[in-house]
PDB file of C-alpha atoms in Angstrom:
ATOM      1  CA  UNK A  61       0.000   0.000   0.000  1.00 75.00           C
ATOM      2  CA  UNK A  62       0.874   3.734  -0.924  1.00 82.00           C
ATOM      3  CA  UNK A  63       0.964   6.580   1.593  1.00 89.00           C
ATOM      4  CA  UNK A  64       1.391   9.942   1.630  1.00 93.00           C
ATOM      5  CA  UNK A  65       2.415  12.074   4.592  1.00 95.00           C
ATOM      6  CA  UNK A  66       2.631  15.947   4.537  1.00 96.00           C
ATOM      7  CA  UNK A  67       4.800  17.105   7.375  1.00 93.00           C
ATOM      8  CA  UNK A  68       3.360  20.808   7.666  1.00 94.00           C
ATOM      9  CA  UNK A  69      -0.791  21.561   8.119  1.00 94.00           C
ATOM     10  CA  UNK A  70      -0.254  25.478   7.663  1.00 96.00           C
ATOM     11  CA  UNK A  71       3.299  27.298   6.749  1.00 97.00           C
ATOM     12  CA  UNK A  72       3.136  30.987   7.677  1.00 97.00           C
ATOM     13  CA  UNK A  73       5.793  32.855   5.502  1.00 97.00           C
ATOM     14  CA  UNK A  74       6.785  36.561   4.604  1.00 97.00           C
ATOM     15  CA  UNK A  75       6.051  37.859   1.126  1.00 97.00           C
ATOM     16  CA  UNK A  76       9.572  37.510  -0.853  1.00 97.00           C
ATOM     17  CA  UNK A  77      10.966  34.803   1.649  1.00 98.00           C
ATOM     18  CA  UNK A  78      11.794  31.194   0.609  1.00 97.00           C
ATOM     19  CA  UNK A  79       9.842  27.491   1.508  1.00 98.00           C
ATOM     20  CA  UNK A  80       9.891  24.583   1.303  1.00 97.00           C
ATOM     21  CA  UNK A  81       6.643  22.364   1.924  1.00 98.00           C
ATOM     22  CA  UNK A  82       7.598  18.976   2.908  1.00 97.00           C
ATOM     23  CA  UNK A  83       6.535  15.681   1.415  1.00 97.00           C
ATOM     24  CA  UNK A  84       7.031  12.148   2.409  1.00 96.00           C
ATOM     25  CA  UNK A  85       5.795   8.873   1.103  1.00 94.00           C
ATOM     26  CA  UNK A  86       5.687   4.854   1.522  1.00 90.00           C
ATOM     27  CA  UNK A  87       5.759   2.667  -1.492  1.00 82.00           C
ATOM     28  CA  UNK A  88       7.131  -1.173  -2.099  1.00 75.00           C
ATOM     29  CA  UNK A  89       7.468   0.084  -6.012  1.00 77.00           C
ATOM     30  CA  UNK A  90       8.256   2.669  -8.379  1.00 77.00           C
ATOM     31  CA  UNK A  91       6.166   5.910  -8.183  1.00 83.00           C
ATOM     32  CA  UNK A  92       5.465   8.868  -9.913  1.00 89.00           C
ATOM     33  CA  UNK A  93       5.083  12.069  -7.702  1.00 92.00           C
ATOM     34  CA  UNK A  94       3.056  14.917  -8.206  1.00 94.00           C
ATOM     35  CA  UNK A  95       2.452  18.372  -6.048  1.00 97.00           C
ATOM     36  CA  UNK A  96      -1.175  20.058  -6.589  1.00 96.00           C
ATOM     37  CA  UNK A  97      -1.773  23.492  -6.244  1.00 96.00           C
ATOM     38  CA  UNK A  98      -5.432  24.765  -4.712  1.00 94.00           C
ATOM     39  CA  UNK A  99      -6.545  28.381  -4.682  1.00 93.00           C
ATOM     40  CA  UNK A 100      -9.835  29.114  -2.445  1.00 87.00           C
ATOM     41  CA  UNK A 101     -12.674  27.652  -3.831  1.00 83.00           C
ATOM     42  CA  UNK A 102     -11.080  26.178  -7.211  1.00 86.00           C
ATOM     43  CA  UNK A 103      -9.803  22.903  -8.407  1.00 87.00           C
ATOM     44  CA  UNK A 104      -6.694  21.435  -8.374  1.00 92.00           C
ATOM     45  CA  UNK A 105      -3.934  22.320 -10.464  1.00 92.00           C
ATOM     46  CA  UNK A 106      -0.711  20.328 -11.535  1.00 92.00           C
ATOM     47  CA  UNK A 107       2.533  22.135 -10.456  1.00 95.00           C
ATOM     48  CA  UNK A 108       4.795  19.889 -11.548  1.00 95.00           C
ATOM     49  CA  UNK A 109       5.652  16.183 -12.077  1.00 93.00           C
ATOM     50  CA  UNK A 110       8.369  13.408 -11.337  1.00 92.00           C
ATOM     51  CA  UNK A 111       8.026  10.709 -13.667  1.00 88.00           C
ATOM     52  CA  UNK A 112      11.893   9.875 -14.441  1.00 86.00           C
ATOM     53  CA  UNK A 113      14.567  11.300 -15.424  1.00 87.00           C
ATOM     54  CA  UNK A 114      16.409  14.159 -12.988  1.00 89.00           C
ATOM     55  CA  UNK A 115      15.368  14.466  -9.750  1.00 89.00           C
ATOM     56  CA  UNK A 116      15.458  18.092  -9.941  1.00 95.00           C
ATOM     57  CA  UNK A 117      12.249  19.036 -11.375  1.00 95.00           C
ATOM     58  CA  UNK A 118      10.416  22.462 -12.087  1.00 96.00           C
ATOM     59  CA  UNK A 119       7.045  23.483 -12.353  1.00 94.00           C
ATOM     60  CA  UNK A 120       5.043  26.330 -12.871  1.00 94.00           C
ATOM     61  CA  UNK A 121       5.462  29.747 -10.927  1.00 93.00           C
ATOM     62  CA  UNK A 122       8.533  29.538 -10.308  1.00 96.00           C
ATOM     63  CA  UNK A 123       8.145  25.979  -8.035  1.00 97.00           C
ATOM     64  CA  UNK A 124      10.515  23.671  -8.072  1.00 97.00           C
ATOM     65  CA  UNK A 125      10.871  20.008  -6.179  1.00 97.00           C
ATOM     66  CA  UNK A 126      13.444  17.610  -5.497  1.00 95.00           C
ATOM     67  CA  UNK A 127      12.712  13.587  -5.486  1.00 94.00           C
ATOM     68  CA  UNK A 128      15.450  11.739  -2.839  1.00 93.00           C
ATOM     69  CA  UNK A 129      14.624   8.252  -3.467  1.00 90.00           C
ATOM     70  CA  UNK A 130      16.730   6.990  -0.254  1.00 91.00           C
ATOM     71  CA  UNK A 131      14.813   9.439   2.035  1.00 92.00           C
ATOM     72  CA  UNK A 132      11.541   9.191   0.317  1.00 93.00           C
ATOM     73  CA  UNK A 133      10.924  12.424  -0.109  1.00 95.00           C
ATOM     74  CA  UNK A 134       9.477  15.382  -2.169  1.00 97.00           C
ATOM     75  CA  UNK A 135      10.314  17.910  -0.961  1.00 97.00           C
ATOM     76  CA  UNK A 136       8.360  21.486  -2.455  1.00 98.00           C
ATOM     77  CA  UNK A 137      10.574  24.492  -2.554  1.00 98.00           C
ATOM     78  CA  UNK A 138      10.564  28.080  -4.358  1.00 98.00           C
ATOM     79  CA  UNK A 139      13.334  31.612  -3.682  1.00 97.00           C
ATOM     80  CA  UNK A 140      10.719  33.944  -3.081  1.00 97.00           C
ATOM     81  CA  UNK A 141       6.912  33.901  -2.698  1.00 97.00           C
ATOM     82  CA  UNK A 142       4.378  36.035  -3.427  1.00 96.00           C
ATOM     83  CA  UNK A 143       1.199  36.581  -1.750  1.00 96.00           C
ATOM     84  CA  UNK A 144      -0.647  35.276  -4.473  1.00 95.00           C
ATOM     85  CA  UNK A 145       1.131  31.993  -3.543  1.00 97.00           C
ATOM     86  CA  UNK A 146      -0.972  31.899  -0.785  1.00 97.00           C
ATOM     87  CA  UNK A 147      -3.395  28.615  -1.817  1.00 96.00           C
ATOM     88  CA  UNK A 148      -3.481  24.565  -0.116  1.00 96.00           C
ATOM     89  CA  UNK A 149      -0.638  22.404  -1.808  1.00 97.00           C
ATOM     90  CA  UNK A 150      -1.033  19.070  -2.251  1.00 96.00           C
ATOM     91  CA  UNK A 151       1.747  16.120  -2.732  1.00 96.00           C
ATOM     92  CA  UNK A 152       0.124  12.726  -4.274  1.00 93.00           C
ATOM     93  CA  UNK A 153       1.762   9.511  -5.525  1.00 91.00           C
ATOM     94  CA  UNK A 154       0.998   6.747  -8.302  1.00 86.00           C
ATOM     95  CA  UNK A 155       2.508   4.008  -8.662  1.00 73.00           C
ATOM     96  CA  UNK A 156       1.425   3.335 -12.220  1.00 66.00           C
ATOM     97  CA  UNK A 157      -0.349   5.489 -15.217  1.00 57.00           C
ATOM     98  CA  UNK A 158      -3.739   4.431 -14.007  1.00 60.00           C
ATOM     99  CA  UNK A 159      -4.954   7.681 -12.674  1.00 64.00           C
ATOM    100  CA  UNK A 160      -5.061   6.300  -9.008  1.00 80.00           C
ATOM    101  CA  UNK A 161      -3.696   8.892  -7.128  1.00 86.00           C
ATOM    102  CA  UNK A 162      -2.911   8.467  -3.609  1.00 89.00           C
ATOM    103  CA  UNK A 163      -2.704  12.361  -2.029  1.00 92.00           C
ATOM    104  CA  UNK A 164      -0.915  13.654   1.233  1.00 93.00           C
ATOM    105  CA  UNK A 165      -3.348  15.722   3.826  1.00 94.00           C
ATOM    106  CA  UNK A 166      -2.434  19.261   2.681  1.00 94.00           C
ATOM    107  CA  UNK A 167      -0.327  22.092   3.433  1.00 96.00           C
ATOM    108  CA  UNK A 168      -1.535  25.699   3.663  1.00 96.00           C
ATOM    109  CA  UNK A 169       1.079  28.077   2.463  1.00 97.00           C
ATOM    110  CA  UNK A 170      -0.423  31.485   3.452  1.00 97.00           C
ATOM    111  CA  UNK A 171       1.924  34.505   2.213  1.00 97.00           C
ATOM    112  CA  UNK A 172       2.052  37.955   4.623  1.00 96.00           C
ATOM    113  CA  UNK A 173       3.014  41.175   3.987  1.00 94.00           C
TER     114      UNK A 173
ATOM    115  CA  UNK B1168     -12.366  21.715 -25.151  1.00 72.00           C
ATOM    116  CA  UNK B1169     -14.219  22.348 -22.121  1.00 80.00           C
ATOM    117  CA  UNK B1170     -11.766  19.951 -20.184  1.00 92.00           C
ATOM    118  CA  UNK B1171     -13.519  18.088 -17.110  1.00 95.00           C
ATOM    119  CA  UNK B1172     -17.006  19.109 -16.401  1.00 96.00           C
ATOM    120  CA  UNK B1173     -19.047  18.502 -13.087  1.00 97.00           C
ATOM    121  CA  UNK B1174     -22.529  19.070 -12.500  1.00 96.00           C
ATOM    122  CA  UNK B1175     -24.726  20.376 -10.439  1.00 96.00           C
ATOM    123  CA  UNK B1176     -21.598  22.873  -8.671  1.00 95.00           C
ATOM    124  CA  UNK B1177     -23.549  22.861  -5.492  1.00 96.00           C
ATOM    125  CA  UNK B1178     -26.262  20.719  -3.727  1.00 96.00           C
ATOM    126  CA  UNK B1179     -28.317  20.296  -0.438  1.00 97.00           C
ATOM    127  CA  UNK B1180     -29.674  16.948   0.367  1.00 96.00           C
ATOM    128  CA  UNK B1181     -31.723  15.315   2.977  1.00 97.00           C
ATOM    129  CA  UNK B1182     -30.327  12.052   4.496  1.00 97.00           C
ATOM    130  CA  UNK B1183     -31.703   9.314   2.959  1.00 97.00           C
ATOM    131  CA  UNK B1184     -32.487  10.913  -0.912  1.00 97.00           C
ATOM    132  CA  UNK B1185     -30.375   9.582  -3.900  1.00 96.00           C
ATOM    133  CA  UNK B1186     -28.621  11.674  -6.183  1.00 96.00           C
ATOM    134  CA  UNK B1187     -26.261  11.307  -9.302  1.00 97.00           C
ATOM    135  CA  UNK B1188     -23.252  13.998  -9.189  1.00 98.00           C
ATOM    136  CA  UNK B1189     -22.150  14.175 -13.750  1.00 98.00           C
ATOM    137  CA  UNK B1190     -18.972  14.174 -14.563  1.00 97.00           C
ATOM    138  CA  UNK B1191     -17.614  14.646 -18.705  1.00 97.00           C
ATOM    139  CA  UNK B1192     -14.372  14.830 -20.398  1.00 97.00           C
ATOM    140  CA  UNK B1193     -14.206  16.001 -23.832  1.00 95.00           C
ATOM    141  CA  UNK B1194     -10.541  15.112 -24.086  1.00 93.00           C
ATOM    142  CA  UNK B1195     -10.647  10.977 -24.561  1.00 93.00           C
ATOM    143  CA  UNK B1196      -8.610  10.032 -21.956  1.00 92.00           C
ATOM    144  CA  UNK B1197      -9.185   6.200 -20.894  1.00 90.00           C
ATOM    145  CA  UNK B1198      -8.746   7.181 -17.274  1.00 91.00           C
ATOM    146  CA  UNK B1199     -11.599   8.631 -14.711  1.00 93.00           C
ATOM    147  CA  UNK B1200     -11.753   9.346 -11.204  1.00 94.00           C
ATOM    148  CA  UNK B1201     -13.670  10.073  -8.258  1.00 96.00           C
ATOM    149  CA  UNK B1202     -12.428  12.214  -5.059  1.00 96.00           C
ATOM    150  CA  UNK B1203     -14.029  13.190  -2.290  1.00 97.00           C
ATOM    151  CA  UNK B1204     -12.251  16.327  -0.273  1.00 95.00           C
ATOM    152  CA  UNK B1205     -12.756  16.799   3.633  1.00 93.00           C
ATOM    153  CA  UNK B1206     -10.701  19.557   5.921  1.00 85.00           C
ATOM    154  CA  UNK B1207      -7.482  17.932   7.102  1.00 83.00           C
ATOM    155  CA  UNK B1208      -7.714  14.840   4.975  1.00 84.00           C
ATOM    156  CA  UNK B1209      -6.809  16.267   1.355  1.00 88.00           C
ATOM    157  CA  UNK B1210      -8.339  13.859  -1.678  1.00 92.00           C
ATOM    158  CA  UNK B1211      -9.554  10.375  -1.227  1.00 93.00           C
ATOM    159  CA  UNK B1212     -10.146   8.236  -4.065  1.00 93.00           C
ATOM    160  CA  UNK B1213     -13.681   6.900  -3.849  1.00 96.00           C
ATOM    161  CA  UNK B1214     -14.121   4.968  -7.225  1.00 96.00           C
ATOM    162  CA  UNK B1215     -12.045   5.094 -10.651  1.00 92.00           C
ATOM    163  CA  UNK B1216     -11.916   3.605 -14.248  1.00 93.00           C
ATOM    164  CA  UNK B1217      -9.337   2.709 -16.311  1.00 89.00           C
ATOM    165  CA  UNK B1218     -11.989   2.456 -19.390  1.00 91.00           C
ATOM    166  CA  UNK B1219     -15.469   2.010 -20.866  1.00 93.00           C
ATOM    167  CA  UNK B1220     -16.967  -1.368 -18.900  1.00 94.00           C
ATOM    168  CA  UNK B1221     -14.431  -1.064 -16.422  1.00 94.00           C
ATOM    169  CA  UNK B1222     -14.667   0.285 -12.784  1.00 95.00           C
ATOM    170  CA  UNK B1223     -12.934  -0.631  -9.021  1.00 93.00           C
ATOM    171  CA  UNK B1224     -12.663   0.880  -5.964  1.00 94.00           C
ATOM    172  CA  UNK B1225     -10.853   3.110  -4.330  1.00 91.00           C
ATOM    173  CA  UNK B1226      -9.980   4.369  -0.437  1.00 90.00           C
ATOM    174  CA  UNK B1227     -13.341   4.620  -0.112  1.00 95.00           C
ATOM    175  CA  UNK B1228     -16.269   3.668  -1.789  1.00 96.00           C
ATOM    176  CA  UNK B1229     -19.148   3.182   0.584  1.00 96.00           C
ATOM    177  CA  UNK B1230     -22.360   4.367   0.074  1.00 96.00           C
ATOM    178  CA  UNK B1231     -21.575   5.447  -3.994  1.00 97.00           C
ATOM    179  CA  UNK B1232     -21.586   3.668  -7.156  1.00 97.00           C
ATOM    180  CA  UNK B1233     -20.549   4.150 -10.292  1.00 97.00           C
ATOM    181  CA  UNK B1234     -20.615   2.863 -13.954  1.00 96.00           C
ATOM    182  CA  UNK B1235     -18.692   3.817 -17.123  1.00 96.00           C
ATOM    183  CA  UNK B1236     -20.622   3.074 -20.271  1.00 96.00           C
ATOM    184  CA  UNK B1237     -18.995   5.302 -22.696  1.00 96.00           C
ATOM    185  CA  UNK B1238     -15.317   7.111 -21.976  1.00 95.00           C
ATOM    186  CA  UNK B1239     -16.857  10.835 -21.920  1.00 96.00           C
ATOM    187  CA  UNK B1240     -19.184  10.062 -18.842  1.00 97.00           C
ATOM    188  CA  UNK B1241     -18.183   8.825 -15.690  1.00 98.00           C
ATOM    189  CA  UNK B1242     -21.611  10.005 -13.005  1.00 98.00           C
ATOM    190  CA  UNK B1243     -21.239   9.179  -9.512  1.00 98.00           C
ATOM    191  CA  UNK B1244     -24.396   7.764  -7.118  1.00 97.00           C
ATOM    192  CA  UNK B1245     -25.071   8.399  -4.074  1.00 96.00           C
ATOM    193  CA  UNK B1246     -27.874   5.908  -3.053  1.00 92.00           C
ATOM    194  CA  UNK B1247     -28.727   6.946   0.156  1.00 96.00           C
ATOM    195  CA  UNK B1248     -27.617  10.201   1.077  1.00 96.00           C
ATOM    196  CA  UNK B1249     -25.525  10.426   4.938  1.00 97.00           C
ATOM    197  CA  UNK B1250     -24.510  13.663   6.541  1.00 97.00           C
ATOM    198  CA  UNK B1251     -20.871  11.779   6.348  1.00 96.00           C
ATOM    199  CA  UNK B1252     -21.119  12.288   2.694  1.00 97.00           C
ATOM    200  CA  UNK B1253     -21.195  15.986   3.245  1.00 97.00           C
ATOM    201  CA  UNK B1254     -17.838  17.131   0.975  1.00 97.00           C
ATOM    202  CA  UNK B1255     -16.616  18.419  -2.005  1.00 96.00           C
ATOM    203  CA  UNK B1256     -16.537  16.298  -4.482  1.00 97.00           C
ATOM    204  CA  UNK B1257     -14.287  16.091  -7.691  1.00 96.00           C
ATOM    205  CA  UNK B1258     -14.006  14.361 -10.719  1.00 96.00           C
ATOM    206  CA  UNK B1259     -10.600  13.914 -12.384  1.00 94.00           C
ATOM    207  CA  UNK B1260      -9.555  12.536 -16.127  1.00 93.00           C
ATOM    208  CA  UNK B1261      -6.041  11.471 -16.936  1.00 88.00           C
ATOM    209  CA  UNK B1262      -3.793  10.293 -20.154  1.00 77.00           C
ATOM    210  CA  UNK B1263      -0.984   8.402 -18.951  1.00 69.00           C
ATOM    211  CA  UNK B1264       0.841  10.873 -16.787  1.00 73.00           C
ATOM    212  CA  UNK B1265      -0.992  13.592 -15.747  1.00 80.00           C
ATOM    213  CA  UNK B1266      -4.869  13.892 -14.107  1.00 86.00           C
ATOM    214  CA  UNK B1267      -6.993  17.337 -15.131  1.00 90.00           C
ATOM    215  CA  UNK B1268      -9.621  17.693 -12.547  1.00 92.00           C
ATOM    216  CA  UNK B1269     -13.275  19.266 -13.037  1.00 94.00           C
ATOM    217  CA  UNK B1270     -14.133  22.866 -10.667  1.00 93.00           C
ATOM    218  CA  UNK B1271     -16.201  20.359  -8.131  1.00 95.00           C
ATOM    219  CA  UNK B1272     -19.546  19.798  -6.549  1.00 96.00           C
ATOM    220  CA  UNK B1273     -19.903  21.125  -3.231  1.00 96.00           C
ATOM    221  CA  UNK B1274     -22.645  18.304  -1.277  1.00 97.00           C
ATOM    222  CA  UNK B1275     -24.451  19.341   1.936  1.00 97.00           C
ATOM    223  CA  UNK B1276     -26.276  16.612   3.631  1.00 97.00           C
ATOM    224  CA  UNK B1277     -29.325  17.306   6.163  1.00 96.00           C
TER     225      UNK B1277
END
C-alpha cells in the first residue's frame, strides 16, 4: 500500500521569503510524484511532475521540487513567494499510469506582507 | 475543449435521498476518477476507471456507485444520502501521466 504524509498543516511565511513544503511517502514500487496546487474555492492544479529522469524538477510559478529516493521524499521548494502563492498544496503519488492517485493531507502556504 | 465538467456545482440533500453527481471529459482520456475532499484529509479516491466497462474501488467507496458506459461520462451515485457524505466532491480525467480535474460539486447533507 501507498501513503502519503505531509509534514506541515499550515506554513506561515513573509512575502519575498523562501519554503519549502515537505513531502514524504511509503511505497514497495516505483512511483510517480506529483504536487497540486489549490486556490480558495477552485480545483486542483498540476505544479509539476516526477516521472523519471532528474530528480530536480520544475514546475510552474517559479516551483521547483526535489525527489530523494533513499529518504523518500518530495520535498516542495521556491526563492521567493508572493502573496498570491498563498493557496493549499497538495503532494500525491501513483505508482502506475492508471490515474489512481494516492494524495498527502495538505499544506496551507499562506503569504504575509 | 471544455476539459472536465461537473454538475450540479452545489447541492443540499436530505439524508436518505439519492442523487447522481455528472462528470464529462471532452478530451478521450481512458482514465476517470472520483475524489471526495474533507478539511485535514486532502483527496480520497472513492471509485475510478481505467476504461469504458471497467470500474474498481478506491480508499473509499461506501455508500456510492458508479458505472462507465462510454469514456466521456463517468456520473457518480449516491444511493442513500448520509450527513458523512457531506464534501466536495471532484471528478478527475487522466492520459498516462498527468490527471486534469473538473471545478467540483460542493454536497451538503441534512
Amino acid at each position: 500500500a501507498q501513503s502519503v504524509t505531509q509534514l506541515d498543516s499550515q506554513v506561515p511565511v513573509f512575502e519575498e521569503a523562501p519554503v519549502e513544503l515537505r513531502c514524504n511517502y511509503s511505497s514497495s514500487v516505483s512511483v510517480y510524484l506529483f504536487w497540486y496546487v489549490q486556490y480558495p474555492n477552485q480545483g486542483l492544479q498540476l505544479l509539476l511532475k516526477y516521472l523519471s529522469g532528474s530528480t530536480l524538477v520544475k514546475g510552474i510559478n517559479g516551483f521547483e521540487a526535489e525527489f530523494n529516493k533513499s529518504q523518500t521524499s518530495f520535498h516542495l521548494r521556491k526563492p521567493s513567494v508572493h502573496i498570491s502563492d498563498t493557496a493549499e498544496y497538495f503532494c500525491a503519488v501513483s505508482s502506475s499510469n492508471t490515474g489512481k492517485l494516492i494524495f498527502g493531507q495538505g499544506t496551507t502556504l499562506q503569504v504575509k506582507p | 475543449n471544455a476539459g472536465v465538467t461537473q454538475t450540479p456545482k452545489f447541492q443540499v440533500l436530505k439524508t436518505g435521498q439519492s442523487m447522481t453527481l455528472q462528470c464529462a471529459q471532452d478530451m478521450n482520456h481512458e482514465y476517470m476518477s472520483w475524489y471526495r475532499q474533507d478539511p485535514g484529509m486532502g483527496l480520497r479516491l472513492i471509485h475510478y476507471s481505467v476504461g469504458a466497462g471497467i470500474t474498481d474501488q478506491g480508499e473509499v467507496p461506501n455508500g456510492y456507485n458508479v458505472s462507465r458506459s462510454t469514456t466521456e461520462d463517468f456520473p457518480l451515485r449516491l444511493l442513500s444520502a448520509a450527513p458523512s457524505q457531506t464534501s466536495v466532491y471532484f471528478c478527475a480525467s487522466s492520459r498516462s501521466d498527468e490527471q486534469f480535474f473538473g471545478p467540483g460539486t460542493r454536497l451538503t447533507v441534512l
